[in-house]
GROMACS .gro file of C-alpha atoms in nm:
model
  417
    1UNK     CA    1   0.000   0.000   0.000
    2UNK     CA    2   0.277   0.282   0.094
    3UNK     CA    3   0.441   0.162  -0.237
    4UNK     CA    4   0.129   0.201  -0.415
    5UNK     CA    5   0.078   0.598  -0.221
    6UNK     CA    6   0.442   0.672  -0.352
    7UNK     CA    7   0.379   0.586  -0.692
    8UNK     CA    8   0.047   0.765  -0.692
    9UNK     CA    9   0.269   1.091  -0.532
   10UNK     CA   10   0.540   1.050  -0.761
   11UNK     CA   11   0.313   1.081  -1.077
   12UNK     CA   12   0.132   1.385  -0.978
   13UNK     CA   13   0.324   1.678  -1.097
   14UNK     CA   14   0.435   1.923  -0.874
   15UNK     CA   15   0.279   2.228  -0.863
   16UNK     CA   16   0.387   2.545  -0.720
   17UNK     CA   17   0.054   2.636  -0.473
   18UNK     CA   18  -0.183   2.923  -0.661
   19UNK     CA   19  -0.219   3.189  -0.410
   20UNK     CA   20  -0.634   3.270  -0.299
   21UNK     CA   21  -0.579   3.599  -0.495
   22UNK     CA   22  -0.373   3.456  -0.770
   23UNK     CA   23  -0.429   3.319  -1.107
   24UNK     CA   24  -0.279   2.997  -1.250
   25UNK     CA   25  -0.072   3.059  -1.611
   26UNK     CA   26  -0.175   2.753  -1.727
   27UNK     CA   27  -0.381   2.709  -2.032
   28UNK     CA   28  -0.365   3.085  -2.042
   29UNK     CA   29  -0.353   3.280  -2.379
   30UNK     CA   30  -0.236   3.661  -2.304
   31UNK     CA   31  -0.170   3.997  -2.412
   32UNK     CA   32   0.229   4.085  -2.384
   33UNK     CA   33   0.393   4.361  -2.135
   34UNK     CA   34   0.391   4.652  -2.470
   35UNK     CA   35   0.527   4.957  -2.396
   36UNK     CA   36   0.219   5.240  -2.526
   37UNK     CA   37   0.015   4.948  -2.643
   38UNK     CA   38  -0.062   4.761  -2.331
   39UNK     CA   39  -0.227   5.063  -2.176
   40UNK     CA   40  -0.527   5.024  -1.978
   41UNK     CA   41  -0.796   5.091  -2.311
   42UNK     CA   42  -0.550   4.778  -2.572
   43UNK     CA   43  -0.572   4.565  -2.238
   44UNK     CA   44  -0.964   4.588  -2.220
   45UNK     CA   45  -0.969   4.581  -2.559
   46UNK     CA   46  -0.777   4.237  -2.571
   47UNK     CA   47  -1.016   4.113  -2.276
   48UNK     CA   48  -1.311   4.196  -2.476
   49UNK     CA   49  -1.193   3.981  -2.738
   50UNK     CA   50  -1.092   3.709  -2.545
   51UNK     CA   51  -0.777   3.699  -2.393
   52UNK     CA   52  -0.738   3.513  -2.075
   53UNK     CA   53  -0.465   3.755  -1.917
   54UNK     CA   54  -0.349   4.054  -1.903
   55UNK     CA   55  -0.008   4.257  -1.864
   56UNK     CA   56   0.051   4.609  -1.789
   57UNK     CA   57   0.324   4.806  -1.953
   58UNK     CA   58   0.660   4.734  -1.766
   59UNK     CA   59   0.620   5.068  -1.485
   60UNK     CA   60   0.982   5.125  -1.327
   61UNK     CA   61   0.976   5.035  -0.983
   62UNK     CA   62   1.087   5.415  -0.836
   63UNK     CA   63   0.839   5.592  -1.045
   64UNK     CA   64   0.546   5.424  -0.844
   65UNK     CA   65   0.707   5.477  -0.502
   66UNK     CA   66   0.569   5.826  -0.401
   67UNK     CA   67   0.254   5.825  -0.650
   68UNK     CA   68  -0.102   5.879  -0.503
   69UNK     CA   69  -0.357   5.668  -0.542
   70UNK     CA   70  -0.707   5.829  -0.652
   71UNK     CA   71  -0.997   5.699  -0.797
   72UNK     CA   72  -1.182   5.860  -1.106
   73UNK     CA   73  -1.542   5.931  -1.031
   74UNK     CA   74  -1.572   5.896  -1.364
   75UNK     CA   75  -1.400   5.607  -1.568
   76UNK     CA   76  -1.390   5.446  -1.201
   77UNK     CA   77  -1.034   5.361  -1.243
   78UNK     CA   78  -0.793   5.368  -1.007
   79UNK     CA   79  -0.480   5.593  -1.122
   80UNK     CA   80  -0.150   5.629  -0.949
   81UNK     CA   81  -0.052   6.026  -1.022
   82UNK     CA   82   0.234   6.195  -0.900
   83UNK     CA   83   0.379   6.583  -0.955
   84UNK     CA   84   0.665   6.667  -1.175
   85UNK     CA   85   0.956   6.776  -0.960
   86UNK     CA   86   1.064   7.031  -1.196
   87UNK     CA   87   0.937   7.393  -1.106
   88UNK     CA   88   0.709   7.506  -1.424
   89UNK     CA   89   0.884   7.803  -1.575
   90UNK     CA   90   0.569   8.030  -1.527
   91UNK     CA   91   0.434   8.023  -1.112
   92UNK     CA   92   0.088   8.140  -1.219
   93UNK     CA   93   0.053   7.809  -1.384
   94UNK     CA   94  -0.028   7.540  -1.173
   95UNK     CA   95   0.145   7.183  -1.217
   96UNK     CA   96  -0.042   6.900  -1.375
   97UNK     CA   97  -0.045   6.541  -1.189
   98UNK     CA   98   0.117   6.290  -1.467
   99UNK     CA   99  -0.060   5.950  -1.470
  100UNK     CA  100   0.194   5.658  -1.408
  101UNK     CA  101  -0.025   5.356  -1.398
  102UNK     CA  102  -0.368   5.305  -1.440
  103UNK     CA  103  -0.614   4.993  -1.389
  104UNK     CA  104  -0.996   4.891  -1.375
  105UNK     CA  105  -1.061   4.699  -1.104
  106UNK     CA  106  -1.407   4.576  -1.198
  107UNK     CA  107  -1.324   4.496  -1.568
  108UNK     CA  108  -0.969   4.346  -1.524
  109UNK     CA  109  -1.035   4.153  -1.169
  110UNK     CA  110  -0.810   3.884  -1.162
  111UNK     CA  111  -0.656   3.872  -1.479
  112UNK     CA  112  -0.414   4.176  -1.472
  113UNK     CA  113  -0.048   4.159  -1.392
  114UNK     CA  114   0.189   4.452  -1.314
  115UNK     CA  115   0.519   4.435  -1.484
  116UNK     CA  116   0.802   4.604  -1.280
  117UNK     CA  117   1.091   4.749  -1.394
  118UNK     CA  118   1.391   4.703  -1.109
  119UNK     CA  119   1.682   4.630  -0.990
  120UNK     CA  120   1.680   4.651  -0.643
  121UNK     CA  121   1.457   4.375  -0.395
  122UNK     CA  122   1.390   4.657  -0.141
  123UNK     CA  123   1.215   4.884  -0.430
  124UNK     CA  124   1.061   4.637  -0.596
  125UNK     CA  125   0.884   4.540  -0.275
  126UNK     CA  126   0.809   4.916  -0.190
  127UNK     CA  127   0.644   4.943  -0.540
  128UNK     CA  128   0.433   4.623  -0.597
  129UNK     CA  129   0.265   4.660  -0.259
  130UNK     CA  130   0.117   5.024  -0.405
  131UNK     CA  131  -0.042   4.785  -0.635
  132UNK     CA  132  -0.061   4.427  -0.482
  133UNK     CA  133  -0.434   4.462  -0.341
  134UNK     CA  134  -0.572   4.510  -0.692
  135UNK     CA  135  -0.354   4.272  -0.915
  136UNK     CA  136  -0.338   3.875  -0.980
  137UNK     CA  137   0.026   3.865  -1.001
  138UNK     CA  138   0.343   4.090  -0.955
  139UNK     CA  139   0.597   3.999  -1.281
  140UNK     CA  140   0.967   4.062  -1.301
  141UNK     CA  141   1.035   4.230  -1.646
  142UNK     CA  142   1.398   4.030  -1.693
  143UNK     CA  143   1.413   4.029  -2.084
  144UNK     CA  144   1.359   4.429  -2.232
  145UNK     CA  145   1.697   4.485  -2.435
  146UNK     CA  146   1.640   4.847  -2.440
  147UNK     CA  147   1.925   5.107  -2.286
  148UNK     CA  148   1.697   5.287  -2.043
  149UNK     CA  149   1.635   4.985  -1.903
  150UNK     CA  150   1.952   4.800  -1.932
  151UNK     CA  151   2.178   5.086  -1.853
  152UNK     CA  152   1.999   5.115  -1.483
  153UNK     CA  153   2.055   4.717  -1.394
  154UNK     CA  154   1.707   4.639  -1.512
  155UNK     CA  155   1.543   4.454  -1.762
  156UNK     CA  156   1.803   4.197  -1.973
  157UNK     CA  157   2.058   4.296  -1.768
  158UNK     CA  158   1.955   4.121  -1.478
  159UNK     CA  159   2.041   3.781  -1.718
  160UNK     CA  160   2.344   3.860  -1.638
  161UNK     CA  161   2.341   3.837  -1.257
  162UNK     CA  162   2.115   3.547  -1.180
  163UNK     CA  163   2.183   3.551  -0.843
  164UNK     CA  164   2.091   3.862  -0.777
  165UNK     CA  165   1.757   3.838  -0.994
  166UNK     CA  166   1.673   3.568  -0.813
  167UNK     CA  167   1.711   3.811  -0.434
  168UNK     CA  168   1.416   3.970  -0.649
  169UNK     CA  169   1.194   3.716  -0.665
  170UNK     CA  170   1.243   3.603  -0.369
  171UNK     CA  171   1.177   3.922  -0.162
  172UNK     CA  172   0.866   3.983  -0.361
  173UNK     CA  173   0.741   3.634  -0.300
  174UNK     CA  174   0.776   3.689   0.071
  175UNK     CA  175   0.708   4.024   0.118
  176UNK     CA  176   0.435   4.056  -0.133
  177UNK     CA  177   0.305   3.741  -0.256
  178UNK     CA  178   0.261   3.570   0.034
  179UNK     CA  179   0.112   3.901   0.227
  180UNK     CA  180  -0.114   3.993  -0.056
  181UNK     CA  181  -0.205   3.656  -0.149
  182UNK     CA  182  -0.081   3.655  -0.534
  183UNK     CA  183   0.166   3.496  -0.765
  184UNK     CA  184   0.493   3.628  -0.861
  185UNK     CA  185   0.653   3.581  -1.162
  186UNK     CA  186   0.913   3.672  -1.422
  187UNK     CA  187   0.995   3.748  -1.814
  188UNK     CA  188   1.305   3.638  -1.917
  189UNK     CA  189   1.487   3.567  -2.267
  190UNK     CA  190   1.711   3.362  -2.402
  191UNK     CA  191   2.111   3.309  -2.301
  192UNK     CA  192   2.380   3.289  -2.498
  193UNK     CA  193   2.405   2.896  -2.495
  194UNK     CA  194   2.084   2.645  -2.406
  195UNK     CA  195   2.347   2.537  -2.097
  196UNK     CA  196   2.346   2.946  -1.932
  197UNK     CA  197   1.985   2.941  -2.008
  198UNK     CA  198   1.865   2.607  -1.840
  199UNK     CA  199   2.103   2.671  -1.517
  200UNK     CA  200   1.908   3.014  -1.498
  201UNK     CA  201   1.575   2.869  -1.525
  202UNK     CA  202   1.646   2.605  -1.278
  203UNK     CA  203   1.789   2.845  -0.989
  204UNK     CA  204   1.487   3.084  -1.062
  205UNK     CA  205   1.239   2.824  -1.072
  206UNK     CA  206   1.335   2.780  -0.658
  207UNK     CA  207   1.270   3.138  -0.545
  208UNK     CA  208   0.875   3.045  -0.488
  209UNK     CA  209   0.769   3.184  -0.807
  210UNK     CA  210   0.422   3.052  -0.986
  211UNK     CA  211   0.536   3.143  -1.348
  212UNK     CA  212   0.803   3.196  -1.572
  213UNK     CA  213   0.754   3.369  -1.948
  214UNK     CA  214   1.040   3.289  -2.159
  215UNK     CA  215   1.064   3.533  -2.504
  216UNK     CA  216   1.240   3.294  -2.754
  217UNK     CA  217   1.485   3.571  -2.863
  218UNK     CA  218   1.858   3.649  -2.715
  219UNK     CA  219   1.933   4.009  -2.584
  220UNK     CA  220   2.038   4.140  -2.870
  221UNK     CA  221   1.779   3.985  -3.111
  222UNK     CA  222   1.538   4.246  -3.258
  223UNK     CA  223   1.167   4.184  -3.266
  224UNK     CA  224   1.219   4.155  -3.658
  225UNK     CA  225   1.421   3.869  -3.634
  226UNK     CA  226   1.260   3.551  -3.606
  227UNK     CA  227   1.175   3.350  -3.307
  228UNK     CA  228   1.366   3.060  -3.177
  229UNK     CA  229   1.228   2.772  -3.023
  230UNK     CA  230   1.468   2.472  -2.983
  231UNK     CA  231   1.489   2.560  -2.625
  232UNK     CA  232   1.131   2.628  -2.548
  233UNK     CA  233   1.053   2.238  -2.430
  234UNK     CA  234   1.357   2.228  -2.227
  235UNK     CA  235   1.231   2.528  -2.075
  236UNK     CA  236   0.908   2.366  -2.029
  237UNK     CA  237   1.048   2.042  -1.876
  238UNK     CA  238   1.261   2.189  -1.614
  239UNK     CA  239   0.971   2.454  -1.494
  240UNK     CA  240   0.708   2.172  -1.541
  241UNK     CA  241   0.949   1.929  -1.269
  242UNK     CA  242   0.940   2.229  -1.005
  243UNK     CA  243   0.564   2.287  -1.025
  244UNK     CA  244   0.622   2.653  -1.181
  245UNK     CA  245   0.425   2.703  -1.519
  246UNK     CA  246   0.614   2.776  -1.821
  247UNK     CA  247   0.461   3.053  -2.067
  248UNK     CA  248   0.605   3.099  -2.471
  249UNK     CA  249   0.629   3.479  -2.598
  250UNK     CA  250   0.785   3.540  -2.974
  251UNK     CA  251   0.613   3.558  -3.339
  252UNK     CA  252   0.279   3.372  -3.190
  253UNK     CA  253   0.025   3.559  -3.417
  254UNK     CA  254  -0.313   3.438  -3.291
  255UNK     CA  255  -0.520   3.210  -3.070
  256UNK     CA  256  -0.544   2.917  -3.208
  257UNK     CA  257  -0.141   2.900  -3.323
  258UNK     CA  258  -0.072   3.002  -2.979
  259UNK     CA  259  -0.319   2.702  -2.812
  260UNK     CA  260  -0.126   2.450  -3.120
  261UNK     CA  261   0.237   2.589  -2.988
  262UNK     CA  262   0.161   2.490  -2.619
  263UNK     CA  263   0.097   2.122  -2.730
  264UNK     CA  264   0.373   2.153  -2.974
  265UNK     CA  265   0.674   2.232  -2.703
  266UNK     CA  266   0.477   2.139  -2.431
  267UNK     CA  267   0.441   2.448  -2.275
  268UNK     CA  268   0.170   2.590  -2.040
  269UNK     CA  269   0.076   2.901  -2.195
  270UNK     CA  270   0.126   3.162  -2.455
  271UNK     CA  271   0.173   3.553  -2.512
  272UNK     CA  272   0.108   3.763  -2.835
  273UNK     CA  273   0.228   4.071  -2.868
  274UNK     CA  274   0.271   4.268  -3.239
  275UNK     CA  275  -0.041   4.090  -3.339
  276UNK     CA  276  -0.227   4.203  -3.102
  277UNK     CA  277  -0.089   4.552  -3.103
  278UNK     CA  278  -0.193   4.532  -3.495
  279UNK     CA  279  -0.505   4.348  -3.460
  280UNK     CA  280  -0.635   4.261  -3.083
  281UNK     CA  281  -0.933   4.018  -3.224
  282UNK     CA  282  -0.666   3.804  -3.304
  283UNK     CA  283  -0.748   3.652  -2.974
  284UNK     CA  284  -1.045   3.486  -3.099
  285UNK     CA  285  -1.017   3.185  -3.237
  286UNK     CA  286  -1.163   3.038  -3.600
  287UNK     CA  287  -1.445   2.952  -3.478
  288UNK     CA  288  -1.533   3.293  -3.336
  289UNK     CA  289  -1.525   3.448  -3.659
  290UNK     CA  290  -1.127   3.465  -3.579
  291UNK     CA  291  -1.020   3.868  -3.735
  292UNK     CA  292  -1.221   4.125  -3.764
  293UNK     CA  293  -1.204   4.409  -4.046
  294UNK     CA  294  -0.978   4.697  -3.884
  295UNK     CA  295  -1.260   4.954  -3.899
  296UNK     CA  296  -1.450   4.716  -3.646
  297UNK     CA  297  -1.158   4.747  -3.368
  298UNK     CA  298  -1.092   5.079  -3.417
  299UNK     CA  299  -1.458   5.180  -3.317
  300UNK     CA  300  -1.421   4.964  -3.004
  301UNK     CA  301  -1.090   5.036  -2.908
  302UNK     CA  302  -1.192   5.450  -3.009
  303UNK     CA  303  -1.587   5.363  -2.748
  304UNK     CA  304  -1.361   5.237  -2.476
  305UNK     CA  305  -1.081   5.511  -2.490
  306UNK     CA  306  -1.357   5.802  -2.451
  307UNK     CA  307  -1.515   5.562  -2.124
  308UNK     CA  308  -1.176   5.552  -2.016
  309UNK     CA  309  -1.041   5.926  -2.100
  310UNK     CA  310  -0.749   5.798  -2.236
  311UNK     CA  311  -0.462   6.022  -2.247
  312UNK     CA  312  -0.521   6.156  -2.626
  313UNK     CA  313  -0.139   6.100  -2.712
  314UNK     CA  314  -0.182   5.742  -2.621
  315UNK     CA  315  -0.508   5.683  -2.819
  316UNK     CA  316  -0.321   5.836  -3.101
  317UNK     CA  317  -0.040   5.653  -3.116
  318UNK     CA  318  -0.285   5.319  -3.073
  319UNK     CA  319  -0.509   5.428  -3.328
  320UNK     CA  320  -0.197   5.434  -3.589
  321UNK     CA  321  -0.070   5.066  -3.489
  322UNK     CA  322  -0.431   4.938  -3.559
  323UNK     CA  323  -0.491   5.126  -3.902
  324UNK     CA  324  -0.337   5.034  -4.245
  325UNK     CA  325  -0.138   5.337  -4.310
  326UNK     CA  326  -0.216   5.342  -4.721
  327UNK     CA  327  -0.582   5.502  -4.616
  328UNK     CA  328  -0.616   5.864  -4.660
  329UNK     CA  329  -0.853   5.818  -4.352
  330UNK     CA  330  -0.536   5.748  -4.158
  331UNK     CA  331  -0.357   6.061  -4.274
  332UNK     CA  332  -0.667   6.272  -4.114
  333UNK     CA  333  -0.643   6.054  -3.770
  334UNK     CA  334  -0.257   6.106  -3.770
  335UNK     CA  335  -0.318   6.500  -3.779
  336UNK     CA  336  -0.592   6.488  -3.522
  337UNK     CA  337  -0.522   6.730  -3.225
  338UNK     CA  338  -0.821   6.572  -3.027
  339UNK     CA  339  -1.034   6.295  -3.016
  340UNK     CA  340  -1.323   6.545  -3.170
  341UNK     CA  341  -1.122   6.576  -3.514
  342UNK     CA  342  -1.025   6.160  -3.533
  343UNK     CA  343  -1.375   6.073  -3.449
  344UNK     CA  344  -1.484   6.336  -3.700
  345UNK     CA  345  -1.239   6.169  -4.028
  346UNK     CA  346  -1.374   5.781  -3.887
  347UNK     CA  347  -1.730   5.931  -3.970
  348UNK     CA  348  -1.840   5.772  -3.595
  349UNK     CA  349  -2.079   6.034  -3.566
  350UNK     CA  350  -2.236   5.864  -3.269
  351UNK     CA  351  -1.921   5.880  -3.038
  352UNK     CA  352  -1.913   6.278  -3.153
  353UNK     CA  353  -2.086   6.446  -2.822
  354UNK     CA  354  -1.840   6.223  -2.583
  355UNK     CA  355  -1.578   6.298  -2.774
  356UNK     CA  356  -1.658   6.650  -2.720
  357UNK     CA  357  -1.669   6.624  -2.354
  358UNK     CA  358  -1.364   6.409  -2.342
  359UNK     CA  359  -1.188   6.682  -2.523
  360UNK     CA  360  -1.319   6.927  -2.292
  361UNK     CA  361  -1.229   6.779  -1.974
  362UNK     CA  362  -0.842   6.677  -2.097
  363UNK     CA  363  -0.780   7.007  -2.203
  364UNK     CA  364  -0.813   6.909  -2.576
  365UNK     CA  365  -1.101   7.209  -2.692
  366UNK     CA  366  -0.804   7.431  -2.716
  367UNK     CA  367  -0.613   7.230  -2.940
  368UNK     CA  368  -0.916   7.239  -3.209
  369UNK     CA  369  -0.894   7.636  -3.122
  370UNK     CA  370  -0.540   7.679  -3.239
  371UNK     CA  371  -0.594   7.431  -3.554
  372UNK     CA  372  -0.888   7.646  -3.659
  373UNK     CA  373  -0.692   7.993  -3.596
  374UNK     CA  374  -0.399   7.821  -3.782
  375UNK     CA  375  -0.612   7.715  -4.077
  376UNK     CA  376  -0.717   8.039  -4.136
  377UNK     CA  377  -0.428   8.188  -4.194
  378UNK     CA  378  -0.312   7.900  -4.416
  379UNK     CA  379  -0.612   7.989  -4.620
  380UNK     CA  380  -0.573   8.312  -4.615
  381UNK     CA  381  -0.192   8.276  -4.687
  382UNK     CA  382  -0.310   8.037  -4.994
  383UNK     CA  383  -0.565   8.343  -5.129
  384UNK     CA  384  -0.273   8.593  -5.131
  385UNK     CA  385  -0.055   8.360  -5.355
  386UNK     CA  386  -0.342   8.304  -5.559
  387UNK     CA  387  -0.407   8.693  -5.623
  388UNK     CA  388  -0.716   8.622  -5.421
  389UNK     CA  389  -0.750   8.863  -5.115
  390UNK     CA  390  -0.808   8.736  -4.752
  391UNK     CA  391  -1.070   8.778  -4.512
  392UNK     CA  392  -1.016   9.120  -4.382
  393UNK     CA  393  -0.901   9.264  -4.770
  394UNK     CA  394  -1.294   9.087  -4.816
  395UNK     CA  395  -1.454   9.281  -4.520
  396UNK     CA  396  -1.278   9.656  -4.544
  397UNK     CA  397  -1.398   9.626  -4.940
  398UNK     CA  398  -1.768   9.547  -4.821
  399UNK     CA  399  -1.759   9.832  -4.615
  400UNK     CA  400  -1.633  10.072  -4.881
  401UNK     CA  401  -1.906  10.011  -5.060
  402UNK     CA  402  -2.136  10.097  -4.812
  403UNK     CA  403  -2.300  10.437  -4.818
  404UNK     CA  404  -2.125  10.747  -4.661
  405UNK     CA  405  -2.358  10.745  -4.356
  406UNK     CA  406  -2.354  10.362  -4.309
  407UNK     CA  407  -1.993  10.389  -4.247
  408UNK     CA  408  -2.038  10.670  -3.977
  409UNK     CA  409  -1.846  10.970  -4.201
  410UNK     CA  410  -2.167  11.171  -4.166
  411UNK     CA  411  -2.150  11.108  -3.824
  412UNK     CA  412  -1.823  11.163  -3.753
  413UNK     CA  413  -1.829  11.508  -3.923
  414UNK     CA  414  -2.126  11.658  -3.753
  415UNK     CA  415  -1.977  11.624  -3.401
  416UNK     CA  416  -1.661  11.844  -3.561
  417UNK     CA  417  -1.884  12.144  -3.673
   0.00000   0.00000   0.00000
């Protein structure tokens, strides 16, 4: 019989234990950490389509510490706002609160997970407990090549110091995870031989962690280079013996090649990234109806923006990822100053009053202001080149013609007798 128990034990895989406020990776298909595209509209966006998880932008770990927490009355978001430092160069003008991170905490319960930027365990811990009580998981952003991350310790640099990556992990699990009840996890990418990478995977995969994303690309690999996987189900094999699920990011285009990848290498879960910056309803699946035309998501995407009040710079930067740049409607977004003018060129004439109060409460009505007072001088400019004559040349010519009394001369020169 105890034979018979130990065989039955030893079959079972081991499982790292899914915190009460956690989620579990596996059998998860999810939207990629994205820099400007994995702000809090593309992320409901991607849910509403049907991804299964969600990550946040990678947010540097000593930008949150010192932010206030509010909560807008009306998106009811919760948005963690700090003050510039820097003095504004006029005192009569008052300083504007930037938005660092912001999340929905009705329409992303439990299946949004902050990415951190650091490179220290005591900041890391400082930051993620700002955010702990309304997240499923804390990740570790261990893979983003770029210099301003790299240069401060953070991001692919930390490949390079396992140990000390691994004092990460392990301080969040203890002083978050296990406080806040959620998983902790981490994003890492390829090393320079499948040897450095497995003997990193195994010493992070004993920190406590419940997940580990691996991007299928070396340091200095650029996302136009293609993917490698000959790794991926060693990857998968050592995570899968310590109970820690193993998720694939790197040229997975849609659902249903991301849900035939996992079975391919054996992996638990999968993350798509340019495809869904491009084209989020690549998270449905064939069945579904699988893509939809572009001027379907950009409707959506431009409905939940105004709910939201989306920073406009962000929604215009979004807007051109998910349009096919060829269209001369995408030359009229592109020189939108407000969400009033874009909604106005994508003829969504019933999205034209909130985008009119949108633009009024983010300071955007002014923008339109300055356009028009710029476009009539451009016009006016054009008439003079033309041998035309502009507005005023118009308006002192009408009044010339009016009669001598009509302009006031008969006036003016009976109060001189």
């Amino acid at each position: 019989m105890l034979r018979l128990i130990q065989a039955i034990m030893n079959s079972t895989p081991k499982r790292v234990p899914i915190p009460k406020n956690g989620v579990d990776y596996r059998g998860k298909v999810a939207l990629a950490p994205m820099v400007r595209s994995g702000e809090l509209p593309s992320r409901l966006l991607a849910l509403k389509y049907g991804a299964d998880l969600v990550w946040g932008p990678e947010t540097i770990d000593k930008s949150m510490i010192g932010t206030q927490k509010r909560v807008d009355p009306i998106s009811s978001t919760i948005d963690y706002t700090r003050t510039p430092s820097n003095a504004p160069k006029n005192p009569a003008v008052a300083l504007k609160e930037s938005k660092i991170y912001r999340l929905h905490p009705a329409r992303e319960h439990g299946r949004l997970i902050f990415q951190i930027g650091t490179s220290s365990p005591s900041t890391a811990v400082e930051a993620a407990k700002l955010v702990a009580p309304h997240v499923a998981g804390i990740d570790v952003n261990a893979g983003c090549p770029k210099p301003f991350s790299t240069l401060g310790g953070m991001g692919a640099a930390l490949l390079q110091t396992p140990d000390h990556l691994a004092s990460i992990l392990a301080a969040l699990v203890t002083e978050v995870g296990n406080v806040y009840e959620i998983g902790i996890s981490v994003k890492i990418r390829l090393l320079e031989t499948a040897e450095k990478t497995e003997t990193l995977v195994r010493k992070l995969c004993c920190t406590g962690i419940t997940g580990l994303t691996v991007h299928c690309r070396t340091t200095p690999m650029r996302p136009r280079e293609r993917a490698i996987r000959d790794q991926l189900r060693m990857i998968a094999d050592i995570c899968r013996g310590e109970g820690v699920a193993c998720i694939m990011n790197g040229d997975v285009k849609s659902r249903d090649e991301a849900l035939q990848l996992m079975q391919e290498y054996g992996v638990d879960g999968a993350m798509i990234a340019t495809a869904a910056e491009a084209n989020p309803s690549s998270f449905r699946t064939k069945e579904e109806g699988g893509l939809l035309p572009w001027r379907n998501v950009v409707e959506e995407y431009m409905r939940i923006a105004l709910d939201m009040d989306n920073k406009w710079g962000n929604t215009k930067f979004t807007l051109s990822q998910l349009m096919p740049g060829k269209l001369e409607v995408y030359k009229k977004v592109a020189a939108s100053k407000a969400y009033t003018e874009a909604c106005r060129a994508l003829d969504f004439e019933a999205l034209s009053d909130q985008a009119s109060e949108v633009d009024e409460r983010l300071g955007l009505s002014r923008n339109l202001d300055v356009a028009a007072v710029k476009n009539a001088k451009e016009k006016n400019k054009s008439a003079q080149a033309a041998g035309g004559r502009t507005e005023v040349e118009r308006s002192l010519s009408s009044e010339i013609r009016l009669p001598l009394s009509a302009r006031g001369i008969g006036i003016s020169t009976a109060m001189t007798v």
